[in-house]
PDB file of C-alpha atoms and ligand atoms in Angstrom:
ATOM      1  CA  UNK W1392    -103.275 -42.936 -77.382  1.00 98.00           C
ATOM      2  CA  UNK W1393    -101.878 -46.199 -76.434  1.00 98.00           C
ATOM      3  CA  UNK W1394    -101.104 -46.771 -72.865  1.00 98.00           C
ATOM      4  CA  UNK W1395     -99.120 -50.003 -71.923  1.00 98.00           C
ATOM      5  CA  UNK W1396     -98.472 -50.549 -68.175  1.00 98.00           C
ATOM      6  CA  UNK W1397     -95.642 -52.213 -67.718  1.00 98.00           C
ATOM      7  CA  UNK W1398     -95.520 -53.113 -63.485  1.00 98.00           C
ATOM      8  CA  UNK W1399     -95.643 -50.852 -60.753  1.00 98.00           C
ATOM      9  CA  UNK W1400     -96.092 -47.262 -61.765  1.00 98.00           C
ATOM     10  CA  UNK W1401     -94.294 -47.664 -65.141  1.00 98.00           C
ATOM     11  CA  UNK W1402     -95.707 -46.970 -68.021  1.00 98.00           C
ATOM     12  CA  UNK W1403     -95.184 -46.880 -71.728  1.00 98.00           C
ATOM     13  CA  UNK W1404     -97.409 -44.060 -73.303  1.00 98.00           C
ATOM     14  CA  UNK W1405     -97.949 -43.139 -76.831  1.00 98.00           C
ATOM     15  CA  UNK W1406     -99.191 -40.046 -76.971  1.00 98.00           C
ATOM     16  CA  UNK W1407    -100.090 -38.246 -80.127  1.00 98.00           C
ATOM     17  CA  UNK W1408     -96.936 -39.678 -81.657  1.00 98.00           C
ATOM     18  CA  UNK W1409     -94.668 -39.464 -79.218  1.00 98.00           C
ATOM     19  CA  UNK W1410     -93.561 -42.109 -76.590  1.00 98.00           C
ATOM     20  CA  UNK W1411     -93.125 -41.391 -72.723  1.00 98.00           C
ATOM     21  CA  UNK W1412     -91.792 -43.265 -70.406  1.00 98.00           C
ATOM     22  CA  UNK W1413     -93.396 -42.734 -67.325  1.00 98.00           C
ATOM     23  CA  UNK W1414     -91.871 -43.448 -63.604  1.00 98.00           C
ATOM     24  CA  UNK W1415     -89.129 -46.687 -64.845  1.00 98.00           C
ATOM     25  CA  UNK W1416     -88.364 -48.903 -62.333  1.00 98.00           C
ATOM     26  CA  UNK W1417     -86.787 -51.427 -64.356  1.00 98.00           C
ATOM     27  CA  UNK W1418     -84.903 -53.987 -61.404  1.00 98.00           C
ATOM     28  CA  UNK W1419     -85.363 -57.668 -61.956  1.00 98.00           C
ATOM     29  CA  UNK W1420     -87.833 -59.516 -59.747  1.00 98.00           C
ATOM     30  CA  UNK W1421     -86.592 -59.347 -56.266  1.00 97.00           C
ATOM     31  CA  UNK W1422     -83.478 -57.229 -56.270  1.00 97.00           C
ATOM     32  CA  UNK W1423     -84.281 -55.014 -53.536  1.00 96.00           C
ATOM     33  CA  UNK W1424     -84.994 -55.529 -50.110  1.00 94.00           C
ATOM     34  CA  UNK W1425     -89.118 -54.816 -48.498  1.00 93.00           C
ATOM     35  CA  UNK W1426     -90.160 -51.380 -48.219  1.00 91.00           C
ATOM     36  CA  UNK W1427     -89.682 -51.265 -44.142  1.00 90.00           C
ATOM     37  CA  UNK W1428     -91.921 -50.739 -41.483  1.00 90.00           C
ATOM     38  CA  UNK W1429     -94.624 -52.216 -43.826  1.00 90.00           C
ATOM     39  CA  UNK W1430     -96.287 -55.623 -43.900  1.00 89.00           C
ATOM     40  CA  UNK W1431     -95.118 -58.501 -45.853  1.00 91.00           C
ATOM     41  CA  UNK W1432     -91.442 -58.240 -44.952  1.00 92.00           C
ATOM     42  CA  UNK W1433     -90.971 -61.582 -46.614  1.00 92.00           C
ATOM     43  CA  UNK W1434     -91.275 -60.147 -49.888  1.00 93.00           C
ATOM     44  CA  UNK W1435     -88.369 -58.932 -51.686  1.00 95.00           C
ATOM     45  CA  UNK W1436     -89.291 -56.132 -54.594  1.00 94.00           C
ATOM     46  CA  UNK W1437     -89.691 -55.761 -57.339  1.00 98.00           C
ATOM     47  CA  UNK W1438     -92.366 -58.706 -56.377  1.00 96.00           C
ATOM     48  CA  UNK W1439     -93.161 -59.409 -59.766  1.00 98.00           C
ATOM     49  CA  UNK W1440     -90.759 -59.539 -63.239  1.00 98.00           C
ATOM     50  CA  UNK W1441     -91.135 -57.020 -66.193  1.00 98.00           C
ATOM     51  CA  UNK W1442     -93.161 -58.052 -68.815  1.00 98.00           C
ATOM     52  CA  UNK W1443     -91.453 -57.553 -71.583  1.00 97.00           C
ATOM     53  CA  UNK W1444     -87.389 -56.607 -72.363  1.00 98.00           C
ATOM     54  CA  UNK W1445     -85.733 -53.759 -70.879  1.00 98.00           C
ATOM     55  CA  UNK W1446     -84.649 -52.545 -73.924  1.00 98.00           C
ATOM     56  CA  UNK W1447     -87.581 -52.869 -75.642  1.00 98.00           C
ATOM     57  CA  UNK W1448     -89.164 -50.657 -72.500  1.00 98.00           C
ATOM     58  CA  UNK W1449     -86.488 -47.911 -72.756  1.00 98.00           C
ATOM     59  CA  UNK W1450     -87.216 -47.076 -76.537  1.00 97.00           C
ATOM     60  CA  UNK W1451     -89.182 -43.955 -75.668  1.00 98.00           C
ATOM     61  CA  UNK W1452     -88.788 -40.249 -77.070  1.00 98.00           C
ATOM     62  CA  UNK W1453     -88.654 -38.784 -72.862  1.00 98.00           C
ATOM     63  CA  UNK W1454     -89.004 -40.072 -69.627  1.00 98.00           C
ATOM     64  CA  UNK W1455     -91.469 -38.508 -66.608  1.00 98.00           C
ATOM     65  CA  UNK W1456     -90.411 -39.266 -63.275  1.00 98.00           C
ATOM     66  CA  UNK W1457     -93.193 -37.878 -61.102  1.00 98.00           C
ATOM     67  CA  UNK W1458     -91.341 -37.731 -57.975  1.00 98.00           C
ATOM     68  CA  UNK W1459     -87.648 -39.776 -56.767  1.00 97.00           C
ATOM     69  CA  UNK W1460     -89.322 -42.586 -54.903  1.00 96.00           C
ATOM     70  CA  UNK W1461     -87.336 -46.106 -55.874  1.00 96.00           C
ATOM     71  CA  UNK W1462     -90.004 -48.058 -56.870  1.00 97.00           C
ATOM     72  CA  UNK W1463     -90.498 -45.110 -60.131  1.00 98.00           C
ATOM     73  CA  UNK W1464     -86.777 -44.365 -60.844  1.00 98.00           C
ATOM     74  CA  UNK W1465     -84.376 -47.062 -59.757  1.00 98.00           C
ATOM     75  CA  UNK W1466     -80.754 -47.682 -60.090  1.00 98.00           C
ATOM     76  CA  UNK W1467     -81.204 -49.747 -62.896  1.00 98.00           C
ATOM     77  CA  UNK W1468     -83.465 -47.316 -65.158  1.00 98.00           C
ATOM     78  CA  UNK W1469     -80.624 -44.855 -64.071  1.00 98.00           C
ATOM     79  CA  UNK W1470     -77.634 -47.395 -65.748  1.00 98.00           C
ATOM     80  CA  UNK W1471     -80.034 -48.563 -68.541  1.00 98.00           C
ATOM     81  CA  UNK W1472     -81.400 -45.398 -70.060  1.00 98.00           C
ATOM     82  CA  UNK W1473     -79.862 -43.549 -72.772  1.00 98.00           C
ATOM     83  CA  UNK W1474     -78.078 -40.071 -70.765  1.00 98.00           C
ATOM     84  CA  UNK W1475     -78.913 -38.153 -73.606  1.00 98.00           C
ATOM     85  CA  UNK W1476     -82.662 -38.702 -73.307  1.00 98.00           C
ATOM     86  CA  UNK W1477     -85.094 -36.274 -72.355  1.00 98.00           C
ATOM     87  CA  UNK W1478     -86.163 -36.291 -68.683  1.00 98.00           C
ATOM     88  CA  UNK W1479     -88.964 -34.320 -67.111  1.00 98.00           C
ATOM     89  CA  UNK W1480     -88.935 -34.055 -63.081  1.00 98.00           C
ATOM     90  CA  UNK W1481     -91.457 -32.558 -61.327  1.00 97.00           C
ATOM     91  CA  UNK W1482     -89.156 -29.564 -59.952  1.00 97.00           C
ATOM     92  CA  UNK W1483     -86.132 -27.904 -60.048  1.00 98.00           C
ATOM     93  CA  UNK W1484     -84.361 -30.138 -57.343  1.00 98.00           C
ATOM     94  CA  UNK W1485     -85.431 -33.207 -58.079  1.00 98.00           C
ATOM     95  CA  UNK W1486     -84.117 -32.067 -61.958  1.00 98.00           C
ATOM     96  CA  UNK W1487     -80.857 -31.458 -60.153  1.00 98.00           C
ATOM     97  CA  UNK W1488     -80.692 -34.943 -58.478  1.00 98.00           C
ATOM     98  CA  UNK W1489     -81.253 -36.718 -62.162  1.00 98.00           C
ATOM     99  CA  UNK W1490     -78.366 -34.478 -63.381  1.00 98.00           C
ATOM    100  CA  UNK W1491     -75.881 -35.684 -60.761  1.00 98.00           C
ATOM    101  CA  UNK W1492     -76.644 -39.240 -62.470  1.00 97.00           C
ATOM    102  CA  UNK W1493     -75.551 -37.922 -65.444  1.00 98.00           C
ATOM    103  CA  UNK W1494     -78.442 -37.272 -67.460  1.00 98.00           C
ATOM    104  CA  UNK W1495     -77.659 -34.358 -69.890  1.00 98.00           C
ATOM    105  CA  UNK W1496     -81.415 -33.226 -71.199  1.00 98.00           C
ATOM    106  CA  UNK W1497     -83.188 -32.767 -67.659  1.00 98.00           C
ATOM    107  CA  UNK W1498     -85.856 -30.066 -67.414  1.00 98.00           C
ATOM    108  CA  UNK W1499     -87.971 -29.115 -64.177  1.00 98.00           C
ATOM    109  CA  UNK W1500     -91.901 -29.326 -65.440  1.00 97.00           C
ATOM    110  CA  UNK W1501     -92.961 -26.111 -65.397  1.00 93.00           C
ATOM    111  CA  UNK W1502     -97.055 -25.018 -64.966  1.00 94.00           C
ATOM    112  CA  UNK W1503     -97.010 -25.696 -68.891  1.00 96.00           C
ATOM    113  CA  UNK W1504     -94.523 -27.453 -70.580  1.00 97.00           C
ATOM    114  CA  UNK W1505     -94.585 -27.314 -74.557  1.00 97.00           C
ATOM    115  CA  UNK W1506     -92.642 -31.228 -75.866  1.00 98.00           C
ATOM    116  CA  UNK W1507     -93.176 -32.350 -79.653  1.00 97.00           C
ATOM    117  CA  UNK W1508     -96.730 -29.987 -79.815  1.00 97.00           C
ATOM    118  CA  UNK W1509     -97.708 -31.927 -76.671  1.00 98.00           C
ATOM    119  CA  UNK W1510     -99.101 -29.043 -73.586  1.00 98.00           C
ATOM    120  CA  UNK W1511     -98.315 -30.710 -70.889  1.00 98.00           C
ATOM    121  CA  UNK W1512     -99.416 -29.457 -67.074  1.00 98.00           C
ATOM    122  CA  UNK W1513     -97.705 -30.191 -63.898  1.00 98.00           C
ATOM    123  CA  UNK W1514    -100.832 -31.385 -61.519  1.00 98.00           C
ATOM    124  CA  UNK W1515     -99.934 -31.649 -57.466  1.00 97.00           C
ATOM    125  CA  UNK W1516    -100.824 -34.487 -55.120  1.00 97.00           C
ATOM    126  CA  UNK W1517    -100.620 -36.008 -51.580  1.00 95.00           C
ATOM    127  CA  UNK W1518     -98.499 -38.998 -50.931  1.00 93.00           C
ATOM    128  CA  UNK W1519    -100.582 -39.837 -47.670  1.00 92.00           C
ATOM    129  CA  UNK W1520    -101.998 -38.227 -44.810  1.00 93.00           C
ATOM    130  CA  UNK W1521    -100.316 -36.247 -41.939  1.00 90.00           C
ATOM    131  CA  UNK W1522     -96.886 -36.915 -41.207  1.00 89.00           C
ATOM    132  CA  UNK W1523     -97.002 -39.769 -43.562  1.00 87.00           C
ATOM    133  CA  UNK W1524     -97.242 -37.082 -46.415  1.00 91.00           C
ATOM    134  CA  UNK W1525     -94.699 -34.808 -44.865  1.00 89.00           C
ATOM    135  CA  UNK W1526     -92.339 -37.642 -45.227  1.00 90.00           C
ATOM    136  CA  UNK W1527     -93.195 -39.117 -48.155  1.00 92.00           C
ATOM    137  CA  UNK W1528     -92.544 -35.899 -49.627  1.00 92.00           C
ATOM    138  CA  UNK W1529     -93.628 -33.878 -52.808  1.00 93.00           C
ATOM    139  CA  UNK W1530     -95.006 -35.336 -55.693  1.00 95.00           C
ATOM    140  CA  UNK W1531     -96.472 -34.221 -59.025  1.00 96.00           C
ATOM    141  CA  UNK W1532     -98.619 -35.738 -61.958  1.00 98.00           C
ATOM    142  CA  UNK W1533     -99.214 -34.134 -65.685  1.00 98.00           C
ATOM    143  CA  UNK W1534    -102.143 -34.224 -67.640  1.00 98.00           C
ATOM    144  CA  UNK W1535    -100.837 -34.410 -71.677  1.00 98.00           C
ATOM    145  CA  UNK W1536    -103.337 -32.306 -74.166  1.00 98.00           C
ATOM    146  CA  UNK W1537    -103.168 -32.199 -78.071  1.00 98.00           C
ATOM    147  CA  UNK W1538    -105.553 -31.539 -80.772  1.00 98.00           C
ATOM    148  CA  UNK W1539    -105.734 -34.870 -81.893  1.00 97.00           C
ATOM    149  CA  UNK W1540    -106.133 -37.039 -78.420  1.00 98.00           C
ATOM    150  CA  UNK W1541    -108.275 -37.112 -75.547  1.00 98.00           C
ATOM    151  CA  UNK W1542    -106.875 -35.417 -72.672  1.00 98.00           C
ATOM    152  CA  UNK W1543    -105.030 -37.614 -70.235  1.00 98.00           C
ATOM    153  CA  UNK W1544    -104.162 -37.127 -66.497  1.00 98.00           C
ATOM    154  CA  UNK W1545    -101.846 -39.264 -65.043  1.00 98.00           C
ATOM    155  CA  UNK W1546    -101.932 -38.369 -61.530  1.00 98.00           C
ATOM    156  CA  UNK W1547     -98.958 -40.281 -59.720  1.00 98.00           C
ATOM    157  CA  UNK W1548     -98.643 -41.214 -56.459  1.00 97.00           C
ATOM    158  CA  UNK W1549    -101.638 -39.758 -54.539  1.00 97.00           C
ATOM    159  CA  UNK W1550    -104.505 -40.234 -52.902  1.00 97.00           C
ATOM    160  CA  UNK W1551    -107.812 -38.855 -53.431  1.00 98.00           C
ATOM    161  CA  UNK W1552    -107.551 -35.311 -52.322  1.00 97.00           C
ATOM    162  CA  UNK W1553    -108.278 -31.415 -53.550  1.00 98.00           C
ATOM    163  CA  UNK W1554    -105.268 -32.045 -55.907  1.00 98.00           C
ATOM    164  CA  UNK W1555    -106.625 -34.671 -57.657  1.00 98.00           C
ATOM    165  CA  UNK W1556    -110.293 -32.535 -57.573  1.00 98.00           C
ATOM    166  CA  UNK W1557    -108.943 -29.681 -58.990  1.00 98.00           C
ATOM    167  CA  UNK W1558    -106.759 -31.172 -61.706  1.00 98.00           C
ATOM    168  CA  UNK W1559    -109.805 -32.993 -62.997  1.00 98.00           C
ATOM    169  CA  UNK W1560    -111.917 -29.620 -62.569  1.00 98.00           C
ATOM    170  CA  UNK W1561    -109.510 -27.560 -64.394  1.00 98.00           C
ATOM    171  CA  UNK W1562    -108.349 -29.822 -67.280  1.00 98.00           C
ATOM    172  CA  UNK W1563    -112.104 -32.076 -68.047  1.00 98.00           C
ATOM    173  CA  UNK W1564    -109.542 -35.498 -68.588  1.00 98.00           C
ATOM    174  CA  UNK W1565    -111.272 -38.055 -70.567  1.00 98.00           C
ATOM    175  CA  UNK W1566    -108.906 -40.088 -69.406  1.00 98.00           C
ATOM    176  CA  UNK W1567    -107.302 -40.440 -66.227  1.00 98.00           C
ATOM    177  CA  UNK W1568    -104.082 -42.845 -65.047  1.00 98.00           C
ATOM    178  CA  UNK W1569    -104.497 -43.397 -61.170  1.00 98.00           C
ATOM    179  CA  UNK W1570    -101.737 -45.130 -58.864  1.00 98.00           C
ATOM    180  CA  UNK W1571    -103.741 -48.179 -56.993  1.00 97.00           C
ATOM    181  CA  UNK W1572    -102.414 -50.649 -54.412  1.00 94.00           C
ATOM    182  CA  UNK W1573    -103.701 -48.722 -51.171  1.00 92.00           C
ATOM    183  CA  UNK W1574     -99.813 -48.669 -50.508  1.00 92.00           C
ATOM    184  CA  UNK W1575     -99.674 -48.617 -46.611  1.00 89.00           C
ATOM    185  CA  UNK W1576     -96.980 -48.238 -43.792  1.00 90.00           C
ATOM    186  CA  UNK W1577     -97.831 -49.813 -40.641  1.00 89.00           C
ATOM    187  CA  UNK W1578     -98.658 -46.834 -39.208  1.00 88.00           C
ATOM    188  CA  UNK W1579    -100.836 -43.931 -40.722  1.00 90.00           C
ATOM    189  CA  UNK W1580    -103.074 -44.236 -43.620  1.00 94.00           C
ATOM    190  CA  UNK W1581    -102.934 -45.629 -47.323  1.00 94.00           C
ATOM    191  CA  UNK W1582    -100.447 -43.193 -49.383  1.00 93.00           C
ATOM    192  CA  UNK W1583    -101.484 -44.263 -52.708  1.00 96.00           C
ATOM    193  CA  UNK W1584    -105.437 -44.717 -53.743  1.00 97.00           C
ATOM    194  CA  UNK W1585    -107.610 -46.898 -52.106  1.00 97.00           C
ATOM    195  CA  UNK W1586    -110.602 -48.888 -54.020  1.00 98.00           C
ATOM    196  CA  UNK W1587    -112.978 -46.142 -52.442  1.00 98.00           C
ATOM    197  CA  UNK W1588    -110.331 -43.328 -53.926  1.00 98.00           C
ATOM    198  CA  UNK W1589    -110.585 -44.644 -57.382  1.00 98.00           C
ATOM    199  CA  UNK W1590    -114.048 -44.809 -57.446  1.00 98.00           C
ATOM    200  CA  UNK W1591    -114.325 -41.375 -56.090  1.00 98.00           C
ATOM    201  CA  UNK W1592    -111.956 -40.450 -58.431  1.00 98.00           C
ATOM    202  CA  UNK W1593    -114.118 -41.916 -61.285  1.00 98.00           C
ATOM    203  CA  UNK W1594    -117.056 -40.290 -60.359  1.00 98.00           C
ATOM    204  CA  UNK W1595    -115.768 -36.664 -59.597  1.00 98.00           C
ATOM    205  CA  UNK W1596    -114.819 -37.008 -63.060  1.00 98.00           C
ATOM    206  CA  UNK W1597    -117.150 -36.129 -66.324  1.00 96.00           C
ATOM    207  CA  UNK W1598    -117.256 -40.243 -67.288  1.00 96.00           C
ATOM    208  CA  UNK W1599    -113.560 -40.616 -68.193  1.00 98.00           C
ATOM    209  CA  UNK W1600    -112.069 -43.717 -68.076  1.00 98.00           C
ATOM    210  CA  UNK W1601    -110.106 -44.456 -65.244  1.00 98.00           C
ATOM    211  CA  UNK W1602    -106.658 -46.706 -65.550  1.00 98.00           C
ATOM    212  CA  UNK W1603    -105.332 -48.036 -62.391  1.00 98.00           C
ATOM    213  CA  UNK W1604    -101.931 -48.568 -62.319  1.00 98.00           C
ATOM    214  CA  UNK W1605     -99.136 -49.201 -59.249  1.00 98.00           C
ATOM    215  CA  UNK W1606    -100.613 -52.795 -58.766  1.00 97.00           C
ATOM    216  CA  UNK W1607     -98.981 -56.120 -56.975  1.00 97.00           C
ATOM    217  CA  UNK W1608     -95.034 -55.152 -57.571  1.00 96.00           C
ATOM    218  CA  UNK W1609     -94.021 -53.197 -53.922  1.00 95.00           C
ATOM    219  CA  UNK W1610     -94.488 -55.173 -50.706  1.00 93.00           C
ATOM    220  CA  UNK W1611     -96.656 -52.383 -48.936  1.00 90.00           C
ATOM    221  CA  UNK W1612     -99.235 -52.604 -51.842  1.00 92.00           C
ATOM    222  CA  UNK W1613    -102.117 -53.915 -50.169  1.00 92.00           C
ATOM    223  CA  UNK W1614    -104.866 -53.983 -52.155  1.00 96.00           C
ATOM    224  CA  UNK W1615    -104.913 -56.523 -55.330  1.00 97.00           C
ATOM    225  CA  UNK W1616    -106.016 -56.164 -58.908  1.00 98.00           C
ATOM    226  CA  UNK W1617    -108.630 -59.267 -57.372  1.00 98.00           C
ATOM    227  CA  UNK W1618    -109.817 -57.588 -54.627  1.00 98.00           C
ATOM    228  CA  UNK W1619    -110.443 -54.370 -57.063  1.00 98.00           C
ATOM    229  CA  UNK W1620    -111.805 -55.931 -60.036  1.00 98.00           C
ATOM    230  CA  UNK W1621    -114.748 -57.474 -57.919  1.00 98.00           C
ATOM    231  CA  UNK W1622    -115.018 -54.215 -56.224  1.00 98.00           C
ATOM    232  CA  UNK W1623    -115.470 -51.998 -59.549  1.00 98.00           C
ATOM    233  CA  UNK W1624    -118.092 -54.866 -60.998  1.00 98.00           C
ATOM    234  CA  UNK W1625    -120.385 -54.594 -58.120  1.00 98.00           C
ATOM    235  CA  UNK W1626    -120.530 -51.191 -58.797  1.00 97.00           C
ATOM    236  CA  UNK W1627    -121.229 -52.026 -62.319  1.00 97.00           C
ATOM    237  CA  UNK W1628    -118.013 -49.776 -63.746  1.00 97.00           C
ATOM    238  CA  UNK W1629    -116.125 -52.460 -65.384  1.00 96.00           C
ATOM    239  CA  UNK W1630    -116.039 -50.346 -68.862  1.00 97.00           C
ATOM    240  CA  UNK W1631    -115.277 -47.298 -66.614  1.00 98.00           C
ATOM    241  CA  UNK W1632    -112.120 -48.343 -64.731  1.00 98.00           C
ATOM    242  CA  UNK W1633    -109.699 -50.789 -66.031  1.00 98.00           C
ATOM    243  CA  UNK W1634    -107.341 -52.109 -64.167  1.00 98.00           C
ATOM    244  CA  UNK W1635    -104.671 -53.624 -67.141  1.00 98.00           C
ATOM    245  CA  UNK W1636    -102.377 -56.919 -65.796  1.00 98.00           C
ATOM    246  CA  UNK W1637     -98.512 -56.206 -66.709  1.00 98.00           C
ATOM    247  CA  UNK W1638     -98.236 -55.985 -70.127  1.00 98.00           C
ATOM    248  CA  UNK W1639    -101.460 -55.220 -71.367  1.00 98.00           C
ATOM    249  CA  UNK W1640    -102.109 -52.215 -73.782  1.00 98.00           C
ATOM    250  CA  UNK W1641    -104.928 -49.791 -73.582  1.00 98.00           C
ATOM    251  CA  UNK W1642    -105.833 -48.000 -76.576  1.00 98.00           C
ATOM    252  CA  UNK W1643    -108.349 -45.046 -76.416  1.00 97.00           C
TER     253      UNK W1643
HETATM  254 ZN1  LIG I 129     -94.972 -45.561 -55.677  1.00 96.32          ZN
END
């Protein structure tokens, strides 16, 4: 597989053949206001430009949007992207909400989902703690299997929690996609993973590699690829987690 992160939680996958787009939020640098009620009001988002062309992005075979937040399906991956193309959402409603947009080939992720002789399984998470969560709202990640790749688990926007445990103790991912940043209101706690979440998440696991994505584009995104990179090579895991700039492909 070939995983290119593109910024924020968008991703270009090739996966056995077939390219998803995962979570497109596709504004130019600065076009929306701050996340509120966060630090760093000063910063306009996207904080950070795409890497590479738009339309070179949207050439993909479907597109996963793991849950309607704007910072993984904006209104300019809505103008931009084919309406024919094939969406997945993580539910019935949200499938419904893509639809009004006029997308024509939206489906609802079911527990297994059958796309090109991919399997792939809707996994749950927890956007925060408490009432943070409640309000964040639901929010869903899918681990992609196939004879001839490793199986991947791209978890979305969650924190460490019995989701995340159980998805990695029911499907054995050798390779796992995790959404960094420690993303933080000014109240409650971080609603994306933490430095200690990823390295829990890492070790719960049987030795997969661990990709962290969601990195330096949102103004609430606290923690820094810096800040991480020293933290995973004191702990001597610098083959184990990557954490890939904008741009840069994995292949595994
Ligand atoms: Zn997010």
């Amino acid at each position: 597989m070939n995983i290119k992160q593109i910024r924020n939680a968008t991703i270009s996958l090739n996966y056995a053949g077939t390219t998803f787009l995962i979570d497109p939020f596709l504004a130019e640098k600065g076009t929306y206001p701050p996340v509120q009620n966060t630090l760093n009001q000063d910063k306009r988002i996207p904080t950070v430009e795409l890497p590479i062309a738009v339309e070179e992005i949207i050439q993909a075979d479907a597109v996963i949007v793991t849950h309607l937040h704007p910072d993984h399906f904006d209104s300019v991956a809505k103008e931009v992207l084919p309406k024919h193309i094939k969406v997945f959402a993580q539910s019935e409603e949200d499938a419904e909400v893509i639809r009004r947009e006029g997308f024509e080939n939206v489906d609802a992720l079911s527990a297994t989902t059958h796309f090109q002789g991919i399997c792939l399984y809707k996994t749950n998470g927890q956007h925060g703690t408490g009432k943070m969560k409640e309000l964040m709202g639901a929010v869903s990640g899918v681990v992609f299997q196939h004879p001839d790749e490793k199986t991947l688990y791209v978890a979305g926007d969650t924190i460490w929690c019995e989701d995340v445990k159980n998805a990695i103790d029911t499907h054995q991912p050798n390779v796992i996609i995790v959404n960094g940043g420690a993303a933080q209101f000014l109240q409650g706690d971080p609603i994306t993973m933490t430095k200690e979440d990823i390295n829990r998440t890492y070790t719960e696991s049987d030795d997969a590699t661990v990709i962290v994505s969601h990195m330096e584009a949102v103004n609430h995104c606290l923690l820094t690829r810096k800040e991480l990179r020293d933290f995973i090579s004191e702990k001597d895991l610098s083959t184990s987690i990557l954490v890939p700039d904008d741009g840069e492909m994995v292949s595994l």
